[in-house]
Short mmCIF file of C-alpha atoms in Angstrom, two decimals:
data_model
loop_
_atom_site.label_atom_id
_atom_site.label_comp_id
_atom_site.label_asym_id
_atom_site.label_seq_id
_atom_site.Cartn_x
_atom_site.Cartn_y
_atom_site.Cartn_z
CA UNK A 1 148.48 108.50 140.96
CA UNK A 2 148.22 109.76 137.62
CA UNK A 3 150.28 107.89 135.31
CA UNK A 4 152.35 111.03 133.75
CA UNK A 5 153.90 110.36 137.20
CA UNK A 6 155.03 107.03 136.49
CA UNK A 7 156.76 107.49 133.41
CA UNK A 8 160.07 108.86 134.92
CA UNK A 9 159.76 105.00 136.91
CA UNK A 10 158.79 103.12 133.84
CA UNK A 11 162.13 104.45 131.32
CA UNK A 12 162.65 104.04 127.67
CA UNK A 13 160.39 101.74 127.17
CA UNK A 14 157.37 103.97 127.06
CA UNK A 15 159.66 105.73 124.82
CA UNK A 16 160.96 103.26 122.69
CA UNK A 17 157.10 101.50 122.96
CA UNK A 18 155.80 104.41 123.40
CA UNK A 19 184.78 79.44 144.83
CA UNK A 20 182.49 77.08 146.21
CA UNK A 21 183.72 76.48 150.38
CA UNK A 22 181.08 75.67 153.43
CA UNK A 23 179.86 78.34 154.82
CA UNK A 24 180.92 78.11 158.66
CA UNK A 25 178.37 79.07 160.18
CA UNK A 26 175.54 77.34 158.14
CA UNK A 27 174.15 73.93 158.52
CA UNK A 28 175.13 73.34 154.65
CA UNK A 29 176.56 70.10 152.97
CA UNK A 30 177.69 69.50 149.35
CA UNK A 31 177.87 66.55 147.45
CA UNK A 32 179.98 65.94 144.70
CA UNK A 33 178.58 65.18 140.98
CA UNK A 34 180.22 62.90 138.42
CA UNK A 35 181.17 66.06 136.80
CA UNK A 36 183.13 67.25 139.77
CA UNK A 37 180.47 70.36 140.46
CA UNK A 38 179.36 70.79 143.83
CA UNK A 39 175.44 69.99 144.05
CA UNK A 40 173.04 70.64 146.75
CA UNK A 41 171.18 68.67 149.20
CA UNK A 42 168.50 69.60 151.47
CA UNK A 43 171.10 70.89 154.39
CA UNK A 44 171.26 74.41 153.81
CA UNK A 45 173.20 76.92 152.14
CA UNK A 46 176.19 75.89 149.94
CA UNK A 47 179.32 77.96 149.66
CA UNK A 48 180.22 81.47 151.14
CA UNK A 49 179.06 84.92 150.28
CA UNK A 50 181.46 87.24 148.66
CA UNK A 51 181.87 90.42 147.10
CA UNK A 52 180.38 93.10 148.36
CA UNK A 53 177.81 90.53 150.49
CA UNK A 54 180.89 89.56 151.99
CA UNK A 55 180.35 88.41 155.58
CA UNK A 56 176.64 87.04 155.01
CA UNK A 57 175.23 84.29 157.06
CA UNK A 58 171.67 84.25 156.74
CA UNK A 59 170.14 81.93 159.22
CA UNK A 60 173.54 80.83 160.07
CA UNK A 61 173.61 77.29 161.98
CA UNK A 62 169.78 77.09 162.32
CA UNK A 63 168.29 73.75 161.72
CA UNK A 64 167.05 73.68 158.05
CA UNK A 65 163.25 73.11 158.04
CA UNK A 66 161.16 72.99 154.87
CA UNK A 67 156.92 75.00 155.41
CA UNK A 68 154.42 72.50 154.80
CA UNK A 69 152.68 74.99 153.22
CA UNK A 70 152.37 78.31 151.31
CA UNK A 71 150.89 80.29 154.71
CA UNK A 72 154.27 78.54 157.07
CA UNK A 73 156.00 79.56 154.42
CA UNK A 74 154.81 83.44 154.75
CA UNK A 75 154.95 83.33 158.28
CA UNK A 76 158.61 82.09 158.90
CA UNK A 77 160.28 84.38 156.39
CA UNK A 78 158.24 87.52 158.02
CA UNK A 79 159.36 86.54 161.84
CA UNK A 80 161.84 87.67 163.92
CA UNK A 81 163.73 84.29 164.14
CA UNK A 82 166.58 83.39 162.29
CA UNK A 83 165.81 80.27 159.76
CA UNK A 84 167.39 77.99 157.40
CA UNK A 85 163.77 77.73 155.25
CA UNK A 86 164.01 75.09 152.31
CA UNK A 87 162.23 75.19 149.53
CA UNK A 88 161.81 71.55 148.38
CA UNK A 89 158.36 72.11 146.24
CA UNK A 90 156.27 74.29 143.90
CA UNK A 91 155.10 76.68 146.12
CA UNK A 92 151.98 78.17 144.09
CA UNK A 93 150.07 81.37 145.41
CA UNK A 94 148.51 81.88 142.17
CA UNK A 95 144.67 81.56 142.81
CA UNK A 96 145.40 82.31 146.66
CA UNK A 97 144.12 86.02 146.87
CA UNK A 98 141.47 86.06 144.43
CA UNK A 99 141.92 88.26 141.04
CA UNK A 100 141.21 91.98 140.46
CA UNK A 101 139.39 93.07 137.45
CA UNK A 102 139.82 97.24 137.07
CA UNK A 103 141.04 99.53 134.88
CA UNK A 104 144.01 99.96 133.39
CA UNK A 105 145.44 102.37 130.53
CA UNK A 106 146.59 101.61 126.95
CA UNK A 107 149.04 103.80 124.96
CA UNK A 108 147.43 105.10 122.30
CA UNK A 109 149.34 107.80 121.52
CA UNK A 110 149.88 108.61 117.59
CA UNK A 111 153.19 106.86 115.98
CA UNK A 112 152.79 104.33 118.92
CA UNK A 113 153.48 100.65 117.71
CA UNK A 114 153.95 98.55 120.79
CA UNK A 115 150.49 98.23 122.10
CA UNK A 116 149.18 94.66 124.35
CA UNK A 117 146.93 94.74 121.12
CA UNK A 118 150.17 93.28 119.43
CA UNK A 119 152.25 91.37 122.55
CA UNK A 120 153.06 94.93 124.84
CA UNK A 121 151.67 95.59 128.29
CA UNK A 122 148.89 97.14 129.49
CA UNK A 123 149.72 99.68 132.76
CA UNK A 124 147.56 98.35 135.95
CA UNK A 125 147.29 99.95 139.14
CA UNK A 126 147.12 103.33 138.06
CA UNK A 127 144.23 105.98 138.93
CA UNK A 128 144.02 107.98 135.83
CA UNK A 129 145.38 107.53 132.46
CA UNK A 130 147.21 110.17 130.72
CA UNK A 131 146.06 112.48 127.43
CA UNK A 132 146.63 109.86 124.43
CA UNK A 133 146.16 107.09 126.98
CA UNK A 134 143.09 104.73 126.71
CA UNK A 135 141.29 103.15 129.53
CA UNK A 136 141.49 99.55 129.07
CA UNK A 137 139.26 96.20 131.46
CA UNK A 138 142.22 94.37 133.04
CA UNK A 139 142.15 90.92 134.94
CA UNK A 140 145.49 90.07 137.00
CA UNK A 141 146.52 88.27 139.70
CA UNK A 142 145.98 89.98 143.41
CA UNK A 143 149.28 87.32 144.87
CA UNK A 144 151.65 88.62 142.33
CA UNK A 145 151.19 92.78 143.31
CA UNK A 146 151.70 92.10 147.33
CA UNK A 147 155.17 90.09 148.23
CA UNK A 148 156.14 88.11 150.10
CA UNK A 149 158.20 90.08 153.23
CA UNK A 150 161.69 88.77 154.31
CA UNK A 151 162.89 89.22 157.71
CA UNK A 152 166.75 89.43 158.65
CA UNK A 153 169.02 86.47 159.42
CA UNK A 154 166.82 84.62 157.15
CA UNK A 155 168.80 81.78 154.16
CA UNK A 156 165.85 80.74 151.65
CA UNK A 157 167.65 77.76 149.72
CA UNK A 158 165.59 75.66 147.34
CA UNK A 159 166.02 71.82 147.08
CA UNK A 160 167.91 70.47 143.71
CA UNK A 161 165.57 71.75 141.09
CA UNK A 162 163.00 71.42 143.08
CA UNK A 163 162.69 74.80 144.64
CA UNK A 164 159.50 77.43 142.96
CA UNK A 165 157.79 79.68 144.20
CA UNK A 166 155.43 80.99 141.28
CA UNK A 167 152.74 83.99 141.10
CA UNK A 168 154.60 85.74 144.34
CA UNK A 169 157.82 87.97 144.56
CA UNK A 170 159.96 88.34 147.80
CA UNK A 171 160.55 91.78 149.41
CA UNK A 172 163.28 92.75 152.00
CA UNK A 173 162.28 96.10 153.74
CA UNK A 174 164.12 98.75 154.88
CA UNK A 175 166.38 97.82 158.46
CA UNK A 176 166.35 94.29 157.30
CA UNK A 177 170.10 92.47 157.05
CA UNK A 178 171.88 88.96 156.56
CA UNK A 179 169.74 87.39 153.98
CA UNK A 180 170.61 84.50 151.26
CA UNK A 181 168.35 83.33 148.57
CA UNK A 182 169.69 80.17 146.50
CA UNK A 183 168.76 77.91 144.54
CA UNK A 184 165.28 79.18 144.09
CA UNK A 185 162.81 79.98 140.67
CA UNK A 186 160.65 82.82 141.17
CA UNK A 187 158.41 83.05 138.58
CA UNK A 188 154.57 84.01 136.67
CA UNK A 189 153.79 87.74 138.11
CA UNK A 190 151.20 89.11 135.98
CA UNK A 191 153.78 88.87 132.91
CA UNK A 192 151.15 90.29 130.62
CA UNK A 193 151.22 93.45 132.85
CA UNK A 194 153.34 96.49 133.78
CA UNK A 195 153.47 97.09 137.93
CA UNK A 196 151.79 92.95 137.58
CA UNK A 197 155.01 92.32 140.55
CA UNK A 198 158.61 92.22 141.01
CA UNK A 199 160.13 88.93 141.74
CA UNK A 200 162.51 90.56 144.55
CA UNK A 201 163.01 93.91 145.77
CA UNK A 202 165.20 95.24 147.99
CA UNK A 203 164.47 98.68 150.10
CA UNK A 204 167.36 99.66 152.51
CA UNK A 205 169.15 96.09 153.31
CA UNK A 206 172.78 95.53 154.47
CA UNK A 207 174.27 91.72 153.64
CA UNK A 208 172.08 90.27 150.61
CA UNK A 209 173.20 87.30 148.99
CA UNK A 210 171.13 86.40 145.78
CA UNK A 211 172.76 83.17 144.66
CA UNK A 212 172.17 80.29 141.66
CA UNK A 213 168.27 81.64 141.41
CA UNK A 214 166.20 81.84 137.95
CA UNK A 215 163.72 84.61 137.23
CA UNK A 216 161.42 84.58 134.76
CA UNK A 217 158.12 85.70 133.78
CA UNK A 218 157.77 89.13 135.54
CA UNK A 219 155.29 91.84 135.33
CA UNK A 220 158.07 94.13 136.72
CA UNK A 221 161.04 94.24 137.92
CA UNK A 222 163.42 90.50 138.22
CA UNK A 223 165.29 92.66 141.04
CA UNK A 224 164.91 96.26 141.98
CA UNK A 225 165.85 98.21 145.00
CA UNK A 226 165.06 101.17 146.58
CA UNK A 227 165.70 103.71 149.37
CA UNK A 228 169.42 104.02 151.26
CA UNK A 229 172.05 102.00 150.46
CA UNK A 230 171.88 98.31 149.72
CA UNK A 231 175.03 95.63 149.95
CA UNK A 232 174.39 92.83 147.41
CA UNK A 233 175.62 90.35 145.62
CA UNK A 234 173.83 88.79 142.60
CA UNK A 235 175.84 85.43 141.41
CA UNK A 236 175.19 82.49 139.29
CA UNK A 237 171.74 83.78 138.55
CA UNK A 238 169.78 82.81 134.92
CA UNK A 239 167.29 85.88 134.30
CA UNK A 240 164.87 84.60 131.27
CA UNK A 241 163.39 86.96 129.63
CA UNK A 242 161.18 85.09 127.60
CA UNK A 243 157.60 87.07 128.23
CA UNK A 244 154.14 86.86 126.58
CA UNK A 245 154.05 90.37 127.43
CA UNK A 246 156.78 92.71 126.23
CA UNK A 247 157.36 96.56 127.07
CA UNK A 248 158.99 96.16 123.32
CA UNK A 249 157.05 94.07 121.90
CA UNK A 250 159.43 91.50 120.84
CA UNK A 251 158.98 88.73 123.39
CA UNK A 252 161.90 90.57 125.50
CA UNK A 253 161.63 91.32 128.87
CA UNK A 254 162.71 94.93 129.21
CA UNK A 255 162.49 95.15 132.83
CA UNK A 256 165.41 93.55 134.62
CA UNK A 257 167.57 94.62 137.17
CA UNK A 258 167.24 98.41 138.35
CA UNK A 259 169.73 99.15 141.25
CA UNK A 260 168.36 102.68 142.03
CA UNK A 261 169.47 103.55 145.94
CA UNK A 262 171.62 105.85 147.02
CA UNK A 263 174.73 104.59 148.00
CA UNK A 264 174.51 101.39 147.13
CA UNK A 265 177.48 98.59 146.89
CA UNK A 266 176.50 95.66 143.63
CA UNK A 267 178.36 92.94 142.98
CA UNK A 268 177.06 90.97 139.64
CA UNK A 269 179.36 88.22 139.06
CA UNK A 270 178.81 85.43 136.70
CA UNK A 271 175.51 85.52 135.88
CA UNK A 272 173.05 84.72 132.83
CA UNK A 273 171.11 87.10 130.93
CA UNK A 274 168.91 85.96 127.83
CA UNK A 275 165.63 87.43 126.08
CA UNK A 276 166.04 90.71 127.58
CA UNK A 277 165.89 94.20 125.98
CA UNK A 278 166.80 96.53 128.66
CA UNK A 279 167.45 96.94 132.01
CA UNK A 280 169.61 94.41 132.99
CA UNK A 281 171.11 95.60 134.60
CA UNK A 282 170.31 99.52 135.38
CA UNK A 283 172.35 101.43 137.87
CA UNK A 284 171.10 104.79 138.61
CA UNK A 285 171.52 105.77 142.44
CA UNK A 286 173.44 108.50 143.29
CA UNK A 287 176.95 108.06 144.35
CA UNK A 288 176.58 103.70 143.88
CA UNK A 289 178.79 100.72 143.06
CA UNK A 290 178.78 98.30 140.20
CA UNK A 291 181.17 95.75 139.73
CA UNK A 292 180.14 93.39 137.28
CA UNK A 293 182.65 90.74 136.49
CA UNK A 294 182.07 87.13 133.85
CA UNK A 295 178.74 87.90 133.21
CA UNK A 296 177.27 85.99 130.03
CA UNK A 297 174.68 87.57 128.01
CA UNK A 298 172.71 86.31 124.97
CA UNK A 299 170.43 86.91 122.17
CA UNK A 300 169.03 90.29 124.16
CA UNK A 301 167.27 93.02 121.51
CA UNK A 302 167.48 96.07 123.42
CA UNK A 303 170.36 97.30 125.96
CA UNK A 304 172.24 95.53 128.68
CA UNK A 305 173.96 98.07 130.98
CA UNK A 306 172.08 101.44 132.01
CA UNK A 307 174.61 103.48 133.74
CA UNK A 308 173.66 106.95 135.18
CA UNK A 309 175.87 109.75 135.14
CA UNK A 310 175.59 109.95 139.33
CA UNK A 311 177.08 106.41 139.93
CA UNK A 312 180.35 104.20 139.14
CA UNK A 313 180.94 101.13 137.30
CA UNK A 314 184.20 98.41 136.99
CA UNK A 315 182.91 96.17 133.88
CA UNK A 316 185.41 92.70 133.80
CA UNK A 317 184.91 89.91 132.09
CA UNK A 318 181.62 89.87 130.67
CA UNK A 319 180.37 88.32 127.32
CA UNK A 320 178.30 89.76 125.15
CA UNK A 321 176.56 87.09 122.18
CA UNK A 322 173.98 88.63 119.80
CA UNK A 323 173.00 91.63 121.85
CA UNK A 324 172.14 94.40 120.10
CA UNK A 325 173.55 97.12 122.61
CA UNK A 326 175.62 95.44 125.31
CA UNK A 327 176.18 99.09 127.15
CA UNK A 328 174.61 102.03 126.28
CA UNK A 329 175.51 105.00 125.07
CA UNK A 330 175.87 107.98 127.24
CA UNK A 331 176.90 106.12 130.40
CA UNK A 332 178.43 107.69 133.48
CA UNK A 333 181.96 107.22 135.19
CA UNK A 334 183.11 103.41 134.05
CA UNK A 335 185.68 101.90 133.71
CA UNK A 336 185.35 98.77 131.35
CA UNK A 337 188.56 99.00 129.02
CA UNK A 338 190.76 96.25 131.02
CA UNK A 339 194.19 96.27 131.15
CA UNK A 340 197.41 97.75 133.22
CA UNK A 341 195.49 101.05 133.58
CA UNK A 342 194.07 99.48 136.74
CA UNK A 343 197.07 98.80 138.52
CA UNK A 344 197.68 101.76 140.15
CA UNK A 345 194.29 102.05 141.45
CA UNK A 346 193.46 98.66 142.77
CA UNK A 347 196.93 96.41 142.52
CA UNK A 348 195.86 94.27 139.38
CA UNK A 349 195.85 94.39 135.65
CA UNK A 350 191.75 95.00 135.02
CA UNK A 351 190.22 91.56 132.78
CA UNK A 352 188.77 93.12 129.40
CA UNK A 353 185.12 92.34 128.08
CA UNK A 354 184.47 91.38 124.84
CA UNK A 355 181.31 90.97 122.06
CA UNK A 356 180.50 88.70 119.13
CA UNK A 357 178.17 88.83 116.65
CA UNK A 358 176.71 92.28 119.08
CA UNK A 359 176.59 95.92 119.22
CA UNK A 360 180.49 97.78 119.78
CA UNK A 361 181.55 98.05 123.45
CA UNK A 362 182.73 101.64 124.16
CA UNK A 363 185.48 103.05 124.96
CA UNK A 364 184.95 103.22 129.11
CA UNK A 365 188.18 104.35 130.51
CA UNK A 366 187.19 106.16 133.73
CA UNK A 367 189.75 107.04 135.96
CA UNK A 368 187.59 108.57 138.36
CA UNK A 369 185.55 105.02 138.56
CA UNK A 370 188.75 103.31 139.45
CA UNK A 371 189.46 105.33 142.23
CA UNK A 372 185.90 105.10 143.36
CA UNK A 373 186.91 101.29 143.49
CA UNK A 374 190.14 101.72 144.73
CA UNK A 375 188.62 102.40 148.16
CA UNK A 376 186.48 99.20 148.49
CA UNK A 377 189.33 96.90 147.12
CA UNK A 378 188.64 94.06 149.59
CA UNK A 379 184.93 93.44 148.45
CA UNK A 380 186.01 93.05 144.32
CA UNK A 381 186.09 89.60 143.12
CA UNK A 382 189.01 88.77 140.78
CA UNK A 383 187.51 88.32 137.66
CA UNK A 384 188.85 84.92 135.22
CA UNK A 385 189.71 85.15 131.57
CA UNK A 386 186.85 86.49 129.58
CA UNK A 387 187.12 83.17 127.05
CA UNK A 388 186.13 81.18 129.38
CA UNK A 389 182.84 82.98 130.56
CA UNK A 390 180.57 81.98 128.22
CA UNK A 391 181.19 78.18 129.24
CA UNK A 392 181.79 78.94 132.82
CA UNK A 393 177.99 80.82 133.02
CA UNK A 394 175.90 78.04 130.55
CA UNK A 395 177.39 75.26 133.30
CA UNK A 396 176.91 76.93 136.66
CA UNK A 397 174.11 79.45 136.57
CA UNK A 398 170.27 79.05 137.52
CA UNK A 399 169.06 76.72 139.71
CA UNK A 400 170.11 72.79 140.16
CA UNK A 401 173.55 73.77 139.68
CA UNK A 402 175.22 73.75 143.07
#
């Protein structure tokens, strides 16, 4: 594959570059912390899936196990039978496949100033490099490119703080449904690279429930999907984007989250983005859901929210600190204005979002995004008072927090 034919996949930055409650019907037990937060023990799955992962189960009542090792650990998630799997230890692949030295390209196009020369990312993977490209020696890691697969009815719940799996993302194919991951860091893909891995992807799955996880430190993608319509909910996540390898060149991770099915259904509620400059998240699949409600995001030096003219966004309650774009400019139907204008539509005043110390918000008054939402009213989380996000997000989101 040439790599002109990447580009499109790769964005702006070749441009710019170049409610906790038991979930029934899980084996899951809380205890409660002097602070009066809920936090987890090695039982299962704590608290219910909502939003738009509404009705999520995962392994359900199976008996929580933890692998013994990295290859029980491959082969339960990949199987056909449903599992509690806990993941109680550093689970390191890095090492575990060997390493690939090859070629890779460099931009060295004229009036290009984010090179790896000067902290960028080399492009690995590719076949032939591109008129102003350079053919560059690259090293990587083979674990981080091939991920780990995810079968359905499958909950993935790390242990306390406990819980890493590092130099290996998770991928949930097409036809695969009813799958929780909590409490769990993924982490150290071939940061130094573009294409080094994505720490989840999604291609085609009904009933995901990404819950209280940290990424960090990823050569791609922290979540992308792909293909038909996904149902997910993202919650209580902490995406670092501290990198030694930026597509900007600023120690920002521009890849983040890139929702780009068809038909998809997102819920992103109170989660934690830092260090990133773009990407996070970007929605661009035709005829697709966003609601993004008491999301906190900090010190990020490129652009939060990507929205495509093809898809439909409800923005409530987020906080934006020191970002230098929190949505950007030319975005498609959204509605992020807050207010009485949402009554009609979906029955409730809409929460407003607000920025300090950041770029403007824009005016995003869609009427055409509120009725998209108007017909999936029983999947949108009630957003709380945007003062209170900021706090809310630092104390529950990441991992160890539940």
């Amino acid at each position: 594959m040439r790599l002109s034919s990447l580009i499109l996949a790769a964005g702006p930055a070749l441009i710019h570059a170049a409610a906790v409650a038991k979930n029934s019907t899980a084996s899951s037990t809380t205890t409660v912390a002097k602070n009066g937060t809920a936090s987890s023990t090695s039982s299962g799955v704590v608290g219910t899936a909502y939003g738009f992962a509404k009705g999520t189960t995962g392994g359900g009542s199976a008996k929580p196990a933890a692998p013994k090792d990295i290859a029980e650990l491959k082969l339960w998630l990949a199987d056909s039978t449903p599992r509690v799997i806990l993941i109680d230890k550093l689970f390191n692949f890095k090492g575990t496949e060997g390493s690939v030295k090859e070629t890779g390209c460099r931009d060295f196009r004229p009036g290009t100033k984010c090179t790896a020369a000067n902290g960028g990312q080399d492009f690995i993977r590719v076949k032939q490099c591109d008129a102003g490209w350079k053919s560059v020696p690259v090293t990587y890691d083979k674990a981080g490119v091939d991920a780990l697969e995810i079968k359905s009815n499958k909950s993935i719940v790390g242990v306390g703080n406990k819980g890493v799996i590092q130099g290996k993302g998770l991928h949930i194919a097409q036809g695969s449904s009813n799958i929780i991951i909590q409490n769990v860091h993924i982490t150290d893909l071939n940061p130094q690279y573009v294409w080094g891995g994505d720490a989840l992807s999604i291609e085609g799955a009904t009933n995901v429930w990404v819950d209280h996880c940290k990424f960090s430190k990823a050569g791609r993608m922290f979540i992308v999907s792909h293909f038909k319509g996904n149902t997910v909910t993202v919650s209580n996540n902490e995406f670092d984007g501290v990198t030694p390898g930026s597509a900007t060149c600023n120690k920002n991770a521009y890849w983040g989250l890139m929702f780009i099915a068809p038909g998809e259904k997102i819920t992103l509620d109170k989660n934690y983005f830092h260090d990133m400059s773009g990407r996070s998240p970007k929605i661009n699949g035709q005829g697709s859901l966003l609601h993004a409600t008491n999301n906190f995001f900090s010190n990020n030096l490129g652009h939060n929210f990507e929205i495509s003219t093809e898809t439909f966004a409800l923005l409530e309650g987020n906080s934006w600190v020191k970002t230098t774009e929190p949505i950007q400019a030319g975005s498609g139907p959204t509605f992020a204005d807050g207010g009485a204008a949402c009554t009609s539509s979906l029955g409730r005043a809409c929460v407003g979002n607000e920025a300090t110390g950041s770029g403007a918000l824009p005016k995003l008054g869609s009427t055409v995004a509120l009725a998209a939402f108007a017909k999936v009213k029983a999947n949108l989380v009630a957003p709380t008072a945007v003062a209170n996000t900021q706090a809310s997000v630092m104390k529950s989101a990441g991992v160890g927090k539940i």
